[in-house]
Each structure stands twice: as C-alpha cells, then as structure tokens.
Amino acid sequence: MTWSLGLEDRGVVVTGGAGGIGREVAAAFAAAGARVAVVDVEQERSAEVVAGLERPERHLAIGADLADISGHEALLRRVLDEFGRFDALAHLAAVLRRRASVEDITEEDWDVQLDVNLKATFFLDRAAARLFREQGRGGRIINFTSQGWWSGGFGGSVVYSASKGGIVSMSRGLARTFAPDGITVNTIAPGAADTEMMRSGSSDEDLAAFVQMIPAGRMARPDELAGIVLFLASDHASYITGATVNVSGGQLMY
Ligand SMILES: NC(=O)c1ccc[n+]([C@@H]2O[C@H](COP(=O)([O-])OP(=O)(O)OC[C@H]3O[C@@H](n4cnc5c(N)ncnc54)[C@H](O)[C@@H]3O)[C@@H](O)[C@H]2O)c1
C-alpha cells in the first residue's frame, strides 16, 4: 500500500455538493486527483462549485432533487458512464427545519425531513451498492449524520435528529449487508459547522450559547469535515465499516 490517499482518477459523487460542507468535500476530492460529480438540488450553485474546482473539465455538476428516488439509478449510472468508474458516494444532502416548539411541527415538516434525510439515503446507498457490485471492485459509502443522532438535537431539531438517528442505524445494517462485496458504509457526525444550515432559524445569542458547550470553543470551519471524508474514501479505510465518526470539537465524546 502506498501512503498517498490513492484517490487519483477515482469517480466520486458528492451530494449536497453546493452546500457549506459539501463544496469543501468536493474541492478536497478534486485536489486529491479524483473526478467529482457535484449533485445538488441547487443546479446553478453546483455549476459554480464545479467551475471553482481544480481542472473543472474533469468534473460534473448535476442538478437533482434526491427526494425523487426514481432518479437515483440513472444519476449514478450517468456518473459511471462519464467517469468510466464510480468508487465512492459521499452523501451530504439534507434539510433542517427548526421549530421552537414540538407543537409547531407539521406533518409536512416531518415528511420533508424524513424523505430527504432518511428515505433518499437508503435508496441512493442501495443504488450505489448495485453499481459497485457490478464493477466488482468494492466501494465506499459515506453518509452524514449529526450529533443529534445521539443527543436528540438542540435548537428545535427533534425531527431532523430522528432522521439522523435513522441514518446511523440504517448505515450499520447496510455495512453488514454490503461488507462481503468489499463495500464499506460509514457515517460522519459533525458537531456545529459554520454553514447556512447551522445558522438557519437560530439567533446569534442562541448560537453563542451553543458554542459555549463546545470544548474547542468554536464552530468547525466547513473544510474541517473534508479530511475524514477523504480518509474514509481512501484505501487506508478499507477495514472500517459501520463506524460513526465523531467530528465535534469535543462537544460530545464517544
Ligand atoms: N453544519 C452543521 O453544523 C452540521 C451539523 C451536523 C450535521 N450536518 C450535516 O452535514 C451535511 C452538510 O450540511 P451543511 O451544513 O453543509 O448544510 P447546507 O445546508 O449548507 O448544505 C446542504 C445541501 O444539501 C442540498 N439539498 C437539500 N435538499 C436536497 C435535495 N432534496 N436534493 C439534493 N440536494 C439537496 C442543499 O441545496 C444544500 O446545498 C448535512 O447532512 C447535515 O445534516 C451539518
């Protein structure tokens, strides 16, 4: 084994790739030599992210609403066709609807968050695993959960946290299922990272109080989440599966 990341010319998909953390993950993969499909419901922002990557002509911007699970297979097949190989799925796309009181949560709030965050994750992971099996080289699935999977969530995020808890248990089940095919499934649990999602629906005072609970004394920069994604996609992580990696500046310790 070489001690480089070994990601040169690998085909990777980054969903939520136009978001705060996703764009840093896309940039990191591109810098490591991978070919990146940036997938996001925000088509124009995906194109901007790709235009800003190293050697943009090697990458792809794809606008897709992942809540529509009927499009998943074709989306991943397109990536495989364009890049000639598909090796890793980093799945970050998610929505958070903060509601100060549980009394304010509507059925639509529930459905939107569970559909995008949990249901789409299952069907996208399964579609990726089918293509990995077809290529016969194994593969990497990296899902994004949140510390809310463990804590139940702060700041009006009970439903979001339930969806993120589902991602952890589902990823463990998929890890066990896909392991014989050399496909690993892991989740990353960020603490507070300074993005639109983290700030949405939160006052500056609430945020400051939240940050005080973090031993590191600050939110993560979005790029501080990129290294662990690349590691889990690399050859060095070939024997890690079913893990939930805590990246929270000590906010929670497990
Ligand atoms: N920022 C944090 O503090 C934090 C903490 C814990 C977990 N996370 C997780 O990290 C991941 C990235 O979060 P972020 O902070 O970068 O959020 P973000 O809101 O900046 O990015 C999320 C991206 O997902 C896209 N998206 C939403 N719904 C979609 C859909 N239906 N189809 C396709 N794309 C869709 C959005 O357009 C957006 O670009 C998420 O899974 C989030 O739950 C973030």
XYZ file of C-alpha atoms and ligand atoms in Angstrom:
298
model
C 0.000 0.000 0.000
C 1.241 3.496 -0.769
C 0.727 6.210 1.802
C -0.821 8.667 -0.582
C -4.617 8.751 -0.451
C -4.752 6.866 -3.748
C -7.793 8.792 -4.954
C -6.320 9.853 -8.314
C -8.841 9.329 -11.138
C -11.394 7.693 -8.836
C -15.005 8.589 -9.602
C -16.807 10.137 -6.653
C -20.240 11.598 -6.069
C -20.757 14.367 -3.514
C -24.416 15.088 -2.806
C -25.292 18.360 -1.155
C -22.171 19.405 -3.037
C -23.319 23.015 -3.338
C -23.727 23.303 0.438
C -21.324 24.626 3.042
C -19.580 21.348 3.861
C -20.276 19.620 0.528
C -18.396 22.190 -1.540
C -15.306 21.744 0.669
C -15.545 17.976 0.317
C -15.805 18.353 -3.474
C -12.779 20.672 -3.525
C -10.754 18.266 -1.396
C -11.541 15.283 -3.638
C -10.627 17.315 -6.724
C -7.343 18.400 -5.121
C -6.606 14.721 -4.362
C -6.999 13.940 -8.071
C -10.461 12.371 -8.013
C -13.162 13.153 -10.563
C -16.134 14.641 -8.763
C -19.843 14.755 -9.551
C -21.329 17.604 -7.542
C -25.003 16.776 -7.026
C -27.418 19.247 -5.502
C -30.995 20.431 -5.889
C -29.420 23.876 -6.446
C -28.284 23.328 -10.043
C -26.683 26.743 -10.549
C -24.734 26.591 -7.320
C -23.498 23.100 -8.265
C -22.200 24.511 -11.552
C -20.434 27.312 -9.672
C -18.784 24.793 -7.347
C -17.537 22.728 -10.291
C -16.263 25.863 -12.070
C -14.169 26.591 -8.962
C -12.588 23.099 -8.753
C -9.105 22.237 -9.966
C -9.391 21.214 -13.644
C -13.164 21.773 -13.838
C -13.430 19.948 -17.173
C -12.804 16.640 -15.360
C -15.837 17.071 -13.115
C -19.607 17.116 -13.409
C -22.361 19.346 -11.991
C -25.713 17.636 -11.655
C -28.936 19.283 -10.517
C -31.208 16.734 -8.848
C -33.844 16.629 -6.149
C -32.853 13.471 -4.304
C -36.254 13.275 -2.640
C -37.339 11.853 -6.004
C -35.876 8.408 -5.563
C -36.894 7.322 -9.059
C -33.958 9.290 -10.470
C -31.196 7.790 -8.325
C -30.150 4.870 -10.528
C -29.920 6.975 -13.686
C -27.979 9.691 -11.877
C -25.301 7.292 -10.643
C -25.202 5.446 -13.967
C -24.507 8.768 -15.689
C -21.549 9.362 -13.379
C -20.195 5.880 -14.082
C -20.574 6.423 -17.840
C -18.901 9.856 -17.783
C -16.001 8.966 -15.485
C -15.590 5.327 -16.539
C -15.644 4.317 -12.886
C -17.599 5.047 -9.733
C -15.806 4.401 -6.455
C -17.294 6.469 -3.647
C -20.515 8.155 -2.621
C -20.283 10.994 -0.089
C -23.891 11.743 0.730
C -24.384 15.091 2.467
C -27.673 16.408 1.057
C -30.083 17.118 3.902
C -32.624 19.589 5.217
C -33.158 21.013 8.689
C -36.400 22.731 9.670
C -36.032 24.155 13.152
C -39.259 24.502 15.138
C -39.010 26.192 18.544
C -41.851 24.070 19.925
C -42.741 20.496 19.026
C -46.322 21.797 18.936
C -45.396 23.720 15.775
C -44.179 20.671 13.837
C -46.447 19.813 10.919
C -46.840 16.557 9.042
C -45.188 18.260 6.085
C -42.162 19.187 8.244
C -41.900 15.536 9.216
C -42.286 14.218 5.652
C -39.814 16.636 4.044
C -37.047 15.911 6.547
C -37.578 12.154 6.650
C -37.901 11.900 2.860
C -34.737 13.854 2.048
C -32.597 12.853 5.015
C -33.500 9.214 5.560
C -35.549 7.721 2.737
C -33.355 9.183 -0.013
C -30.249 7.957 1.821
C -31.452 4.366 1.774
C -32.366 4.353 -1.918
C -29.245 6.243 -3.003
C -26.970 3.966 -0.946
C -28.648 0.897 -2.427
C -28.335 2.242 -5.966
C -24.638 2.966 -5.346
C -24.046 -0.532 -3.954
C -25.630 -2.076 -7.061
C -23.163 -0.220 -9.299
C -20.218 -1.043 -7.024
C -21.135 -4.727 -7.214
C -21.475 -4.527 -10.984
C -17.922 -3.134 -11.251
C -16.578 -5.772 -8.855
C -14.090 -3.501 -7.068
C -15.961 -2.803 -3.833
C -16.867 0.777 -2.995
C -17.282 3.422 -0.326
C -20.463 4.914 1.060
C -20.069 7.831 3.456
C -23.305 9.134 4.929
C -23.701 12.263 7.006
C -25.470 12.109 10.327
C -25.267 14.730 13.113
C -24.538 14.775 16.855
C -28.325 14.931 17.070
C -28.355 11.171 16.401
C -27.006 10.787 19.956
C -28.255 13.894 21.775
C -31.753 14.089 20.292
C -30.853 17.542 18.988
C -30.760 21.104 20.229
C -32.439 24.210 18.849
C -35.766 22.799 17.674
C -34.344 19.900 15.678
C -36.200 16.855 17.048
C -37.437 15.595 13.675
C -34.131 16.264 11.923
C -32.360 14.385 14.725
C -34.733 11.448 14.375
C -33.876 11.287 10.674
C -30.156 11.425 11.526
C -30.562 8.662 14.131
C -32.146 6.571 11.412
C -29.111 7.161 9.213
C -26.797 5.706 11.875
C -28.777 2.522 12.458
C -29.513 2.075 8.753
C -25.845 2.572 7.838
C -24.848 -0.118 10.320
C -27.339 -2.515 8.754
C -26.124 -1.687 5.253
C -22.498 -2.020 6.363
C -23.203 -5.578 7.493
C -25.140 -6.321 4.307
C -22.574 -4.973 1.841
C -19.354 -5.999 3.610
C -18.956 -9.316 1.724
C -18.779 -7.290 -1.515
C -15.986 -5.047 -0.223
C -18.363 -2.104 0.121
C -17.934 -0.078 3.300
C -20.646 2.112 4.799
C -19.719 4.682 7.435
C -21.292 7.818 8.852
C -19.739 11.114 9.852
C -21.294 13.018 12.750
C -20.300 16.693 12.632
C -20.821 18.946 15.607
C -21.549 22.573 14.781
C -20.029 23.572 11.463
C -20.368 27.155 10.346
C -22.774 26.839 7.407
C -26.138 28.131 6.274
C -27.832 25.084 7.781
C -26.277 25.600 11.204
C -27.235 29.277 11.258
C -30.744 28.849 9.817
C -33.502 29.561 12.309
C -31.005 30.308 15.098
C -30.392 33.724 16.701
C -26.834 34.954 17.317
C -27.453 34.632 21.079
C -28.632 31.016 20.766
C -25.618 30.197 18.620
C -23.217 31.811 21.096
C -24.760 29.803 23.950
C -24.422 26.635 21.903
C -20.779 27.331 21.069
C -20.050 27.703 24.793
C -20.851 23.998 25.219
C -18.090 23.056 22.761
C -14.714 22.406 24.420
C -12.929 23.651 21.274
C -14.722 26.964 21.880
C -15.775 27.468 18.275
C -17.727 26.009 15.398
C -15.875 23.916 12.811
C -14.864 25.536 9.568
C -16.672 23.538 6.859
C -13.320 22.394 5.407
C -12.506 20.702 8.741
C -15.001 17.999 7.783
C -13.359 17.217 4.441
C -10.327 15.220 5.623
C -12.342 12.489 7.280
C -14.442 12.024 4.138
C -11.318 11.587 2.014
C -9.826 9.191 4.552
C -12.965 7.017 4.580
C -12.935 7.006 0.757
C -9.238 6.068 0.628
C -7.533 2.659 0.657
C -6.438 3.317 4.240
C -10.007 2.855 5.446
C -10.625 -0.482 3.713
C -11.273 -2.308 7.025
C -13.505 0.358 8.586
C -17.211 -0.181 8.178
C -20.303 0.550 10.242
C -18.446 3.314 12.097
C -19.899 6.645 13.205
C -17.079 9.169 13.269
C -17.487 11.972 15.776
C -16.100 15.305 14.472
C -17.412 17.765 17.025
C -14.544 19.610 18.727
C -15.350 17.595 21.847
C -18.984 18.717 22.016
C -19.889 15.086 22.561
C -17.334 12.390 23.346
C -17.949 8.771 22.421
N -23.450 22.426 9.580
C -23.555 21.704 10.689
O -23.320 22.198 11.800
C -23.931 20.255 10.633
C -24.005 19.560 11.836
C -24.352 18.223 11.817
C -24.589 17.599 10.624
N -24.511 18.272 9.450
C -24.783 17.542 8.212
O -23.761 17.805 7.262
C -24.312 17.756 5.946
C -23.988 19.039 5.200
O -24.582 20.129 5.900
P -24.262 21.667 5.603
O -24.092 22.322 6.911
O -23.203 21.773 4.570
O -25.677 22.129 5.036
P -26.067 23.069 3.816
O -27.494 23.427 4.025
O -25.044 24.143 3.641
O -25.943 22.069 2.580
C -26.894 21.063 2.321
C -27.037 20.948 0.818
O -27.987 19.920 0.534
C -28.763 20.331 -0.565
N -30.056 19.647 -0.588
C -31.069 19.806 0.297
N -32.113 19.051 -0.086
C -31.749 18.407 -1.218
C -32.413 17.507 -2.090
N -33.679 17.142 -1.880
N -31.751 17.040 -3.164
C -30.471 17.428 -3.407
N -29.807 18.295 -2.626
C -30.436 18.780 -1.556
C -28.935 21.834 -0.346
O -29.306 22.518 -1.538
C -27.571 22.240 0.183
O -26.715 22.689 -0.846
C -25.814 17.519 6.137
O -26.093 16.146 6.012
C -26.071 17.983 7.556
O -27.196 17.366 8.106
C -24.194 19.600 9.439
